[in-house]
GROMACS .gro file of C-alpha atoms in nm:
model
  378
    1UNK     CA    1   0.000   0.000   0.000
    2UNK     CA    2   0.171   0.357  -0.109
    3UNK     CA    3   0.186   0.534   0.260
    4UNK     CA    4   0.034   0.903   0.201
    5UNK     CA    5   0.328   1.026   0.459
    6UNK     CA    6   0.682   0.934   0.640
    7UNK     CA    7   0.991   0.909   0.523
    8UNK     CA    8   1.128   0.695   0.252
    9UNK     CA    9   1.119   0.694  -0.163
   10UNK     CA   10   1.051   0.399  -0.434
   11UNK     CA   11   1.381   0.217  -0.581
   12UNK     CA   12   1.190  -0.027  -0.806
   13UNK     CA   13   0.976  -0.326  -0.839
   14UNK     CA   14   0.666  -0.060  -0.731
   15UNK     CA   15   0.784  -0.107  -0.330
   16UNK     CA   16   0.800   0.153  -0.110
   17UNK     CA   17   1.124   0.194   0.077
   18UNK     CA   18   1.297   0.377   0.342
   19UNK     CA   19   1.663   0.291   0.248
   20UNK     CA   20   1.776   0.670   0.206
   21UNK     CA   21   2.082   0.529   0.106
   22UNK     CA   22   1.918   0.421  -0.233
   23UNK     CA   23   1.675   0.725  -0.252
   24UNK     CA   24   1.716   1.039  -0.479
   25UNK     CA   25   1.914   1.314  -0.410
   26UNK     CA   26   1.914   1.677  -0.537
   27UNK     CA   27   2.220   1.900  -0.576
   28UNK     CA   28   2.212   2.286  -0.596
   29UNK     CA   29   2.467   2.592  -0.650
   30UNK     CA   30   2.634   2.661  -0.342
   31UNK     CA   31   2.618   3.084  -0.242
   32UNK     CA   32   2.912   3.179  -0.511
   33UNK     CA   33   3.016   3.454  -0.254
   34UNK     CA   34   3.060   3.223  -0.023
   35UNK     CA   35   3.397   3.296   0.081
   36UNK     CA   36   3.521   2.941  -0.012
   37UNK     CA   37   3.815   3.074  -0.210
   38UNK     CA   38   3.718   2.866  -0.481
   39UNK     CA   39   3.581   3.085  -0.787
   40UNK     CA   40   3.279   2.891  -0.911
   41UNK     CA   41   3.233   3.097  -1.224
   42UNK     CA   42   3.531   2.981  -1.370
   43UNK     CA   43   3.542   2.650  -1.527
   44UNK     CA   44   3.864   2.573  -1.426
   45UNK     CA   45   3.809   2.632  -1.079
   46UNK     CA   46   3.492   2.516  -0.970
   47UNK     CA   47   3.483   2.199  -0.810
   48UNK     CA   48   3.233   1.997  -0.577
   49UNK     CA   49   3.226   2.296  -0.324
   50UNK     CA   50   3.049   2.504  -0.564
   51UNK     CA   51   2.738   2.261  -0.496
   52UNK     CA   52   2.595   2.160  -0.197
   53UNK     CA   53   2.364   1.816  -0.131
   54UNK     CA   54   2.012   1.858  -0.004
   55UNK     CA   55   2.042   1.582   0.190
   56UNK     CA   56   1.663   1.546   0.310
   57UNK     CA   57   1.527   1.238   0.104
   58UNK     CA   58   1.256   1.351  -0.098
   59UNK     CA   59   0.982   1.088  -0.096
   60UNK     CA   60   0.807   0.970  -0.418
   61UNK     CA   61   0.874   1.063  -0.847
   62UNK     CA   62   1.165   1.295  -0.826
   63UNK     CA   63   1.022   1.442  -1.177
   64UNK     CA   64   0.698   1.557  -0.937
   65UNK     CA   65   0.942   1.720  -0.690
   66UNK     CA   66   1.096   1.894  -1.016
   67UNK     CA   67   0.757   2.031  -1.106
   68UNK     CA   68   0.624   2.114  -0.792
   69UNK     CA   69   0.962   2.338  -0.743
   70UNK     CA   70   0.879   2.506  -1.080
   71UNK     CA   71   0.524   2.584  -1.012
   72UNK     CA   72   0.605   2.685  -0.636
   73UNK     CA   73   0.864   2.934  -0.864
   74UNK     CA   74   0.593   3.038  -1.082
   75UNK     CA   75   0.378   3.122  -0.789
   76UNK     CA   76   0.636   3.361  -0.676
   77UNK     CA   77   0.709   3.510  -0.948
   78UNK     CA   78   0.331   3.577  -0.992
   79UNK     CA   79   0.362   3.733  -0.644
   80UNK     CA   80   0.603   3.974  -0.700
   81UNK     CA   81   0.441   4.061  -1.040
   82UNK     CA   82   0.112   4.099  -0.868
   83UNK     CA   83   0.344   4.319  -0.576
   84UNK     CA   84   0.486   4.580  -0.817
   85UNK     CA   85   0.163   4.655  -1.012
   86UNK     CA   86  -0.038   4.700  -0.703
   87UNK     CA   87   0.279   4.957  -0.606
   88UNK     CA   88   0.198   5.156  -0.961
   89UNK     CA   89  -0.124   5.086  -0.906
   90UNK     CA   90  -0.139   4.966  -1.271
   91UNK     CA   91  -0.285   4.562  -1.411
   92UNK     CA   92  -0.058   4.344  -1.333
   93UNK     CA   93   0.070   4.196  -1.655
   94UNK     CA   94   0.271   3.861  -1.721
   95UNK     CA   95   0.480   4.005  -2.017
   96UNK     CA   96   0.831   3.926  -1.878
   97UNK     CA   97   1.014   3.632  -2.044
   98UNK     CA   98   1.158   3.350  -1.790
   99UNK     CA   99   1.325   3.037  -1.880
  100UNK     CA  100   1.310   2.697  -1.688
  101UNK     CA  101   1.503   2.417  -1.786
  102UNK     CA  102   1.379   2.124  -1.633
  103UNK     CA  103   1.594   1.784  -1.622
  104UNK     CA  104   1.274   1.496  -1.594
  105UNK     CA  105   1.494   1.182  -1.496
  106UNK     CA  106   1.214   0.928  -1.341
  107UNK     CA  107   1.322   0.693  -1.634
  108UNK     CA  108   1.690   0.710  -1.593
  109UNK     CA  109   1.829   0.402  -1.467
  110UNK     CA  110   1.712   0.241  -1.286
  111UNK     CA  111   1.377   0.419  -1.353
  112UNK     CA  112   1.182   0.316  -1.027
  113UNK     CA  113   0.797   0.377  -1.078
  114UNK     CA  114   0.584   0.443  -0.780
  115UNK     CA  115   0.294   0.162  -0.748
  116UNK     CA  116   0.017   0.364  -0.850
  117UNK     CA  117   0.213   0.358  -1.179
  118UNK     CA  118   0.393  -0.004  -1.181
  119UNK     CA  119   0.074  -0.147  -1.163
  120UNK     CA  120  -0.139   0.083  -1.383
  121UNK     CA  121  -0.137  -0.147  -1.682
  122UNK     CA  122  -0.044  -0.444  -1.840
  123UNK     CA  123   0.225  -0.471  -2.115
  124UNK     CA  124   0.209  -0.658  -2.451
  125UNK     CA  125   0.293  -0.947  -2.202
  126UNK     CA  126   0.024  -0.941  -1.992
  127UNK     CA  127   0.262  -0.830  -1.693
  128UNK     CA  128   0.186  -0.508  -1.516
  129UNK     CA  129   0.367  -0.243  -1.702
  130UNK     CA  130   0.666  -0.238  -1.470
  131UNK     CA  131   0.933   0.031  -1.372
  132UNK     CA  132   1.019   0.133  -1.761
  133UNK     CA  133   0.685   0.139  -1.893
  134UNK     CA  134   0.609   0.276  -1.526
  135UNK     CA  135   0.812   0.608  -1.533
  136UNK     CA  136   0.734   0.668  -1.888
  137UNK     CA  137   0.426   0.710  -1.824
  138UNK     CA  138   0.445   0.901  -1.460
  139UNK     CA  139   0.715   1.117  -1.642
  140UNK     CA  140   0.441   1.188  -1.908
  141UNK     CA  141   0.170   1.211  -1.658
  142UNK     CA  142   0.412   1.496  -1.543
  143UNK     CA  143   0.476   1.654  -1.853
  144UNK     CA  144   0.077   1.690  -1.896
  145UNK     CA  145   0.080   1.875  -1.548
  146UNK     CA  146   0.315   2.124  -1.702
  147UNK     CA  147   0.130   2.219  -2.002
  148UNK     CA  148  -0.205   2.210  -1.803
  149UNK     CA  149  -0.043   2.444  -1.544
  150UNK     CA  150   0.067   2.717  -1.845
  151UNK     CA  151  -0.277   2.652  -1.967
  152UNK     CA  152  -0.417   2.749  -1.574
  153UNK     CA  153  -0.146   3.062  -1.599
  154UNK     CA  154  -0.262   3.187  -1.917
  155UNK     CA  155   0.059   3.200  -2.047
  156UNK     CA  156   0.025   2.890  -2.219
  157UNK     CA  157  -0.018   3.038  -2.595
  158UNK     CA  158   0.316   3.253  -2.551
  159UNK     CA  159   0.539   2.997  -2.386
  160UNK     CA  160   0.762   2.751  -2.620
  161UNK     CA  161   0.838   2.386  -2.470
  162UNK     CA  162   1.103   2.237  -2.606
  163UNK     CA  163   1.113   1.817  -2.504
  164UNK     CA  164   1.423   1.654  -2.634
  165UNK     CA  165   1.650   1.386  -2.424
  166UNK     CA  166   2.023   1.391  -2.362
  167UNK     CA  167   2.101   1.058  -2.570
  168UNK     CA  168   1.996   0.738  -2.642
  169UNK     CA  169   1.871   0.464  -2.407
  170UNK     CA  170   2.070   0.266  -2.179
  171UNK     CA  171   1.964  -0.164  -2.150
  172UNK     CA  172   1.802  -0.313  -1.910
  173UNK     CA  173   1.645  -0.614  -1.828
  174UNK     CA  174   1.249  -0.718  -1.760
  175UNK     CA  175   1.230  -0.949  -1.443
  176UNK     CA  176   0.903  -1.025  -1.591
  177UNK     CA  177   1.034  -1.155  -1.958
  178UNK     CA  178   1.358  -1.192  -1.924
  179UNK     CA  179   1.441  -0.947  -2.221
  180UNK     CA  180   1.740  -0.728  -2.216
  181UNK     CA  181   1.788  -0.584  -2.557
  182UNK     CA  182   1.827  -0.215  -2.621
  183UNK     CA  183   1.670  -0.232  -2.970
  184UNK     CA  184   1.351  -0.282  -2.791
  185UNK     CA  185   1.345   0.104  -2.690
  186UNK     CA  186   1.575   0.205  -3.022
  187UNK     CA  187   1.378   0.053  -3.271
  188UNK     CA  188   1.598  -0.119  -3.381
  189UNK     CA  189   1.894   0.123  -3.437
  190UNK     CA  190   2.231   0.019  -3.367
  191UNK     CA  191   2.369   0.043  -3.033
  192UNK     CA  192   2.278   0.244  -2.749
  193UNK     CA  193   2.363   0.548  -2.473
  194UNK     CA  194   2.752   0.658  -2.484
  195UNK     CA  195   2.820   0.554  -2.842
  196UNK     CA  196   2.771   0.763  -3.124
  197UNK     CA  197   2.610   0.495  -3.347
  198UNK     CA  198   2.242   0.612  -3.427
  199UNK     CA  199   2.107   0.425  -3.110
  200UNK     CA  200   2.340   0.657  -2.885
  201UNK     CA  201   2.225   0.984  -3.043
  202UNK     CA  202   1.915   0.987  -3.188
  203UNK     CA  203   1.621   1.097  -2.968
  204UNK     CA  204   1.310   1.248  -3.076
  205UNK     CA  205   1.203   1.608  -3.017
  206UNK     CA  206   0.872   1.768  -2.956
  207UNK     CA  207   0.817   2.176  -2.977
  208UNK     CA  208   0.487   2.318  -2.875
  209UNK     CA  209   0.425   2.702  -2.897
  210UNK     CA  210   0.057   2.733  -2.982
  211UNK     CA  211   0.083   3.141  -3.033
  212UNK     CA  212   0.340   3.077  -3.322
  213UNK     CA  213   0.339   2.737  -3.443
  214UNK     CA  214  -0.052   2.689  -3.566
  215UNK     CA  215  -0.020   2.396  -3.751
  216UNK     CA  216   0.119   2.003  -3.644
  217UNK     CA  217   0.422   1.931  -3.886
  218UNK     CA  218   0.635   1.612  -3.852
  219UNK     CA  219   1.031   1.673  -3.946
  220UNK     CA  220   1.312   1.446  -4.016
  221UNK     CA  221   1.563   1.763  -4.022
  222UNK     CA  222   1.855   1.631  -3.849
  223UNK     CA  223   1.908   1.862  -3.558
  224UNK     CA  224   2.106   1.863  -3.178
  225UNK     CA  225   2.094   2.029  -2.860
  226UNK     CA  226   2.363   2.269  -3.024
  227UNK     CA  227   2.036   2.448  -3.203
  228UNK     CA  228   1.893   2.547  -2.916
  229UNK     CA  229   2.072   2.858  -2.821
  230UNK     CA  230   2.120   2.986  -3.205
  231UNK     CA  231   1.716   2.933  -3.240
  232UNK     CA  232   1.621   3.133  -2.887
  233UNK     CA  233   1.822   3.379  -2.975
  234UNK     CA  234   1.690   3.427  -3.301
  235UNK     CA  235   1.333   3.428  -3.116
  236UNK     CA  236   1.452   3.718  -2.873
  237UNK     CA  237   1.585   3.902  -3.157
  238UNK     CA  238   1.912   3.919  -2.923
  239UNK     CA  239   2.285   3.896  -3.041
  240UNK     CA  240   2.526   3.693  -2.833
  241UNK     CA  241   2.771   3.847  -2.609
  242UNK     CA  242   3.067   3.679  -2.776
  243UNK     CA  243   2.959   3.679  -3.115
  244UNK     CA  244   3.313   3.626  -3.267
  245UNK     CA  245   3.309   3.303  -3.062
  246UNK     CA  246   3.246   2.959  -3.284
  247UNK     CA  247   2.879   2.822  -3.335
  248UNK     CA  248   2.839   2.500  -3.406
  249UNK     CA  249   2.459   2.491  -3.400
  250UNK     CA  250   2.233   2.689  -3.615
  251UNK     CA  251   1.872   2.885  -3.602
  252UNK     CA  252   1.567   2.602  -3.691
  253UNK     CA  253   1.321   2.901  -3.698
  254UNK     CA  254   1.224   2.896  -4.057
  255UNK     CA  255   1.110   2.545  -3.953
  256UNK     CA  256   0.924   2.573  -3.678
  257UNK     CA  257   0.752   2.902  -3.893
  258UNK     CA  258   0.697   2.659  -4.162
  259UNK     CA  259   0.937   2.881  -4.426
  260UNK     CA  260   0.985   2.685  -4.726
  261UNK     CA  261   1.317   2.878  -4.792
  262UNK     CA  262   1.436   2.509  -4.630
  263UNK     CA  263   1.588   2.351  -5.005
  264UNK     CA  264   1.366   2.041  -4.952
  265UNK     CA  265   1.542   1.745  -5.107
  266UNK     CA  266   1.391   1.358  -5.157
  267UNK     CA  267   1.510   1.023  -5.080
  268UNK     CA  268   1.272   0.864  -5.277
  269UNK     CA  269   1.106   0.991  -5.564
  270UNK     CA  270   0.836   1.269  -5.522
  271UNK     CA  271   0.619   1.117  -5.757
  272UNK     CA  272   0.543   0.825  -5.535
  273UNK     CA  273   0.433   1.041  -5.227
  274UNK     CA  274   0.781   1.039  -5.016
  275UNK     CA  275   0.792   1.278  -4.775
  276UNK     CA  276   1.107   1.573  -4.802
  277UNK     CA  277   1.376   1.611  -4.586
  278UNK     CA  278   1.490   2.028  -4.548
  279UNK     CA  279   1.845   2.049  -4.564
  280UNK     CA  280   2.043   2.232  -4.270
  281UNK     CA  281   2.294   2.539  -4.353
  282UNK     CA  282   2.600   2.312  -4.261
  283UNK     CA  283   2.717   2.004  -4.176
  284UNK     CA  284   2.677   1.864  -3.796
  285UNK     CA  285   2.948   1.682  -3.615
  286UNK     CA  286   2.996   1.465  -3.267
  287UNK     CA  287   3.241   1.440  -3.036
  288UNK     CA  288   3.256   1.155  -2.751
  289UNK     CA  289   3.590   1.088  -2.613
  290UNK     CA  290   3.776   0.917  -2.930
  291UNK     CA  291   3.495   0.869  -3.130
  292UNK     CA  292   3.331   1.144  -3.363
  293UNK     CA  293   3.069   1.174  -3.630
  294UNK     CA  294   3.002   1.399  -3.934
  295UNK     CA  295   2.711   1.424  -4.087
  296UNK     CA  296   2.598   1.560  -4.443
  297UNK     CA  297   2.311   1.836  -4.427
  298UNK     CA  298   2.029   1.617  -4.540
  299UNK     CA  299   2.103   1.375  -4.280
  300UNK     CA  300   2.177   1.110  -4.555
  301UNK     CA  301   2.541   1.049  -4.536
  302UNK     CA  302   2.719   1.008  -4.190
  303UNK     CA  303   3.100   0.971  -4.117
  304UNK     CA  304   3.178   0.768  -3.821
  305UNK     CA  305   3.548   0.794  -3.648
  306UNK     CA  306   3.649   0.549  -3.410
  307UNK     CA  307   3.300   0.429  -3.294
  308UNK     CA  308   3.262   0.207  -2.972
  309UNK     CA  309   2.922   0.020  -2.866
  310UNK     CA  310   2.845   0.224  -2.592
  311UNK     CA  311   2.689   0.104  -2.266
  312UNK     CA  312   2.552  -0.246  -2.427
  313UNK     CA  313   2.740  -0.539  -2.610
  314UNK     CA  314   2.816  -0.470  -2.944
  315UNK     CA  315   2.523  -0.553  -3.213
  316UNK     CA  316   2.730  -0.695  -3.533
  317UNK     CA  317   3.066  -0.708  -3.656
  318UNK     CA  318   3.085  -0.452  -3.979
  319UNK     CA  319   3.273  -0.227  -3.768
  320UNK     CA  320   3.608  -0.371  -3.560
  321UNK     CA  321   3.816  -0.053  -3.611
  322UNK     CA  322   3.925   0.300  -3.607
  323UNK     CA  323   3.739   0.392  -3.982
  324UNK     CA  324   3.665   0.636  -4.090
  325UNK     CA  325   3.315   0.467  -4.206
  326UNK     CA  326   3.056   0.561  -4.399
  327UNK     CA  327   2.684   0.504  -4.304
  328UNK     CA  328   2.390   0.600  -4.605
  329UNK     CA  329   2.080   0.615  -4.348
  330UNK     CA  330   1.810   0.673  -4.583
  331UNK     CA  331   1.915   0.307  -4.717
  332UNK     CA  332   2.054   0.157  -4.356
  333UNK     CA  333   1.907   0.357  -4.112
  334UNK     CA  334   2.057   0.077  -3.863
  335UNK     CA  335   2.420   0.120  -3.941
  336UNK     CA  336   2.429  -0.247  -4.078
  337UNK     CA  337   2.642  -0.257  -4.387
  338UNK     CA  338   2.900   0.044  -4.408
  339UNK     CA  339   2.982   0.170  -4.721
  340UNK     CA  340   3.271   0.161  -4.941
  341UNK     CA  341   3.527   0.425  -4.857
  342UNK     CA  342   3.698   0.416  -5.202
  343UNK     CA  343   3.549   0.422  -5.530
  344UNK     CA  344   3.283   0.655  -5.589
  345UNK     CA  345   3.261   0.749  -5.241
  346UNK     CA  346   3.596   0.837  -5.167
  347UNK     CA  347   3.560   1.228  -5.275
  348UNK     CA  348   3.287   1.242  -5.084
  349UNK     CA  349   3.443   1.107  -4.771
  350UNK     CA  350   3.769   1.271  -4.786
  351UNK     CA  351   3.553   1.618  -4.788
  352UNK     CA  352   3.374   1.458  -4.509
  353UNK     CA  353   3.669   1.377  -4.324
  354UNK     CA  354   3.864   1.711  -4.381
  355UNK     CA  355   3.553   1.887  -4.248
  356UNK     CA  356   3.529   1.659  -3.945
  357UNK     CA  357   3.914   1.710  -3.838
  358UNK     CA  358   3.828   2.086  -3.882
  359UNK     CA  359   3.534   2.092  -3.604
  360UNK     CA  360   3.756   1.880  -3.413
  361UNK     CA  361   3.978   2.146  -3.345
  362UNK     CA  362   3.747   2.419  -3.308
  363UNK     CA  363   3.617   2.271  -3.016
  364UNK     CA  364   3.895   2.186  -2.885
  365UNK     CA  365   3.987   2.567  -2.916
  366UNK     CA  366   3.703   2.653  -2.776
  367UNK     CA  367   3.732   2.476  -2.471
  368UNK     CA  368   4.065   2.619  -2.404
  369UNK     CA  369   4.006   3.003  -2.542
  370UNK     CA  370   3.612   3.038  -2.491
  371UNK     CA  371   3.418   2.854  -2.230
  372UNK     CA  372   3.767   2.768  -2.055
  373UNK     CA  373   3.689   2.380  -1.937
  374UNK     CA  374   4.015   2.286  -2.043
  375UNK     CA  375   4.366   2.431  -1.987
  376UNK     CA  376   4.596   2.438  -2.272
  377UNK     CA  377   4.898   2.200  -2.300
  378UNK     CA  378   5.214   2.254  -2.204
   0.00000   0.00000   0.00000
């Protein structure tokens, strides 16, 4: 039975525990002036000090704690909004911008559900849907609280919410069938969180603005979290304050605003319905310890470097080395069957590669000259 009050949390199987040991912790920025001696605005100073552990267990779906800290937020925000125009004794007005960025883990490993939800429903197996299927769906449940909330607000029509994930899923196993494959939650793409095979990088995304976007449009534009800032920016008709400093993302407004002025190419042939696929501005690229990617601007051609499998056992044998290899994923969307590096590829991959080895070393200048997370060799 799920105790309405106490101490303790949920660590899986839809039991209720009071283990704090095992139970969810939240970290927050420490007071920066707090006479530490450590200076937490530099990268290459900060350290653990510059965070300090809540240590008070919070009981229940840490992704309901997140949203009950964002709507206690809103609430005083709305306070102090309500506070200044009774001061000017003018209407209090909800024009002024804010930005939340809210990290929803519930399904992170190892993803315990609460009861209410590990037992909500039965799988394709006839089991009850379990701690995966569980926080998927209180994570979601969650999710609908936060647009209903903006809805509530009345701020819902002028606020963009931007749902993405960090990187591919990690495997598991079912206690109840015994299954442990990742390409259960990739469909089928090849290998899985920490490699930079399609499995490890390629998570959906879902924007909903309802005052700008007025129309549901499904994209295959190939995009990363490294469009993010070059698209908000765009939207707040801002400049950056380091604009000499190297982007590697670009704007995806004309998207979202449905602007054709996207060259729409096809990889199939219009005639027999195929959907388009916008092309980007430039290339993207990936960087993961050794291994990095670069891909074309339709998304069709990618240029793997030293791939690994990630956190799960490696799905075939096409790939045993450093590369570079070539991956066509309109045709093998799973990475099967690499392509030929010479012959009539080879052009095409030694631009690839020369463009790769080029945004290798902007980042790396970057992080020495720019955000300043590394320190540069002797």
């Amino acid at each position: 039975e799920w105790p309405l009050d106490g101490e303790g949390c949920v660590t899986g199987d839809g039991v209720w525990n009071t283990s704090t040991f095992d139970c969810t912790n939240y970290w927050s920025p420490t007071d920066l002036a707090d006479g530490s001696g450590v200076d937490c605005n530099s990268a290459n100073e900060s350290d653990l000090s510059c965070v300090y552990n809540l240590t008070e267990k919070v009981p229940g779906d840490d992704t309901r704690y997140i949203m009950d800290v964002w709507e206690s937020w809103l609430d005083t925000r709305n306070a102090k909004r309500e506070a200044r125009a009774a001061a000017e004794e003018s209407k209090a007005t909800d024009s002024t911008p804010f930005l939340a960025v809210l990290w929803l883990h519930s399904n992170h490993q190892p993803h315990p559900a609460l009861p209410e939800y590990f037992f909500s429903y039965n799988d394709t197996f006839g089991e009850p849907a379990g701690d995966y299927l569980g926080t998927l769906t209180q994570m979601d449940a969650q999710i609908g609280r936060l647009r209903a909330t903006l809805a509530a607000r009345g701020i819902a029509n002028d606020t963009l919410v931007w749902y993405t994930a960090d990187n591919g899923p990690h495997p598991g196993s079912d206690p109840s069938t015994g299954l442990s494959d990742v390409r259960r939650a990739t469909n089928g793409l090849r290998q899985c969180k920490a490699s930079v095979f399609e499995g490890g990088i390629r998570v959906p995304s879902i924007i909903e603005w309802p005052g700008a976007i007025s129309a549901n449009m499904v994209s295959w534009l190939p995009a990363s979290t490294s469009d993010i800032l070059p698209t908000m920016i765009e939207l707040m008709k801002v400049t950056h304050p380091q604009p000499d400093w190297a982007s590697d993302g670009e704007s995806i407004v004309p998207l979202l605003m449905g602007d054709n002025s996207l060259v729409p190419v096809s990889s199939a042939d219009p005639s027999d319905g195929a959907e388009v696929t916008p092309r980007r501005a430039r290339p993207m690229g990936w960087l993961y310890h050794d291994s990095m990617v670069w891909m074309t601007v339709t998304g069709q051609y990618k240029l793997v470097v030293d791939p690994g499998p990630g956190q799960c056992d490696a799905q075939n044998d096409t790939v045993t080395g450093v590369g570079p290899y070539l991956f066509d994923l309109w045709d093998d969307p799973t990475e099967t069957s690499p392509l030929a590096t010479d012959g009539e590829f080879a052009p095409l991959v030694e631009v690839m590669y020369t463009e790769l080895l080029a945004f290798n070393t902007s980042v790396a200048m970057s992080q020495v000259n720019e955000s300043q997370c590394l320190e540069a060799s002797a």
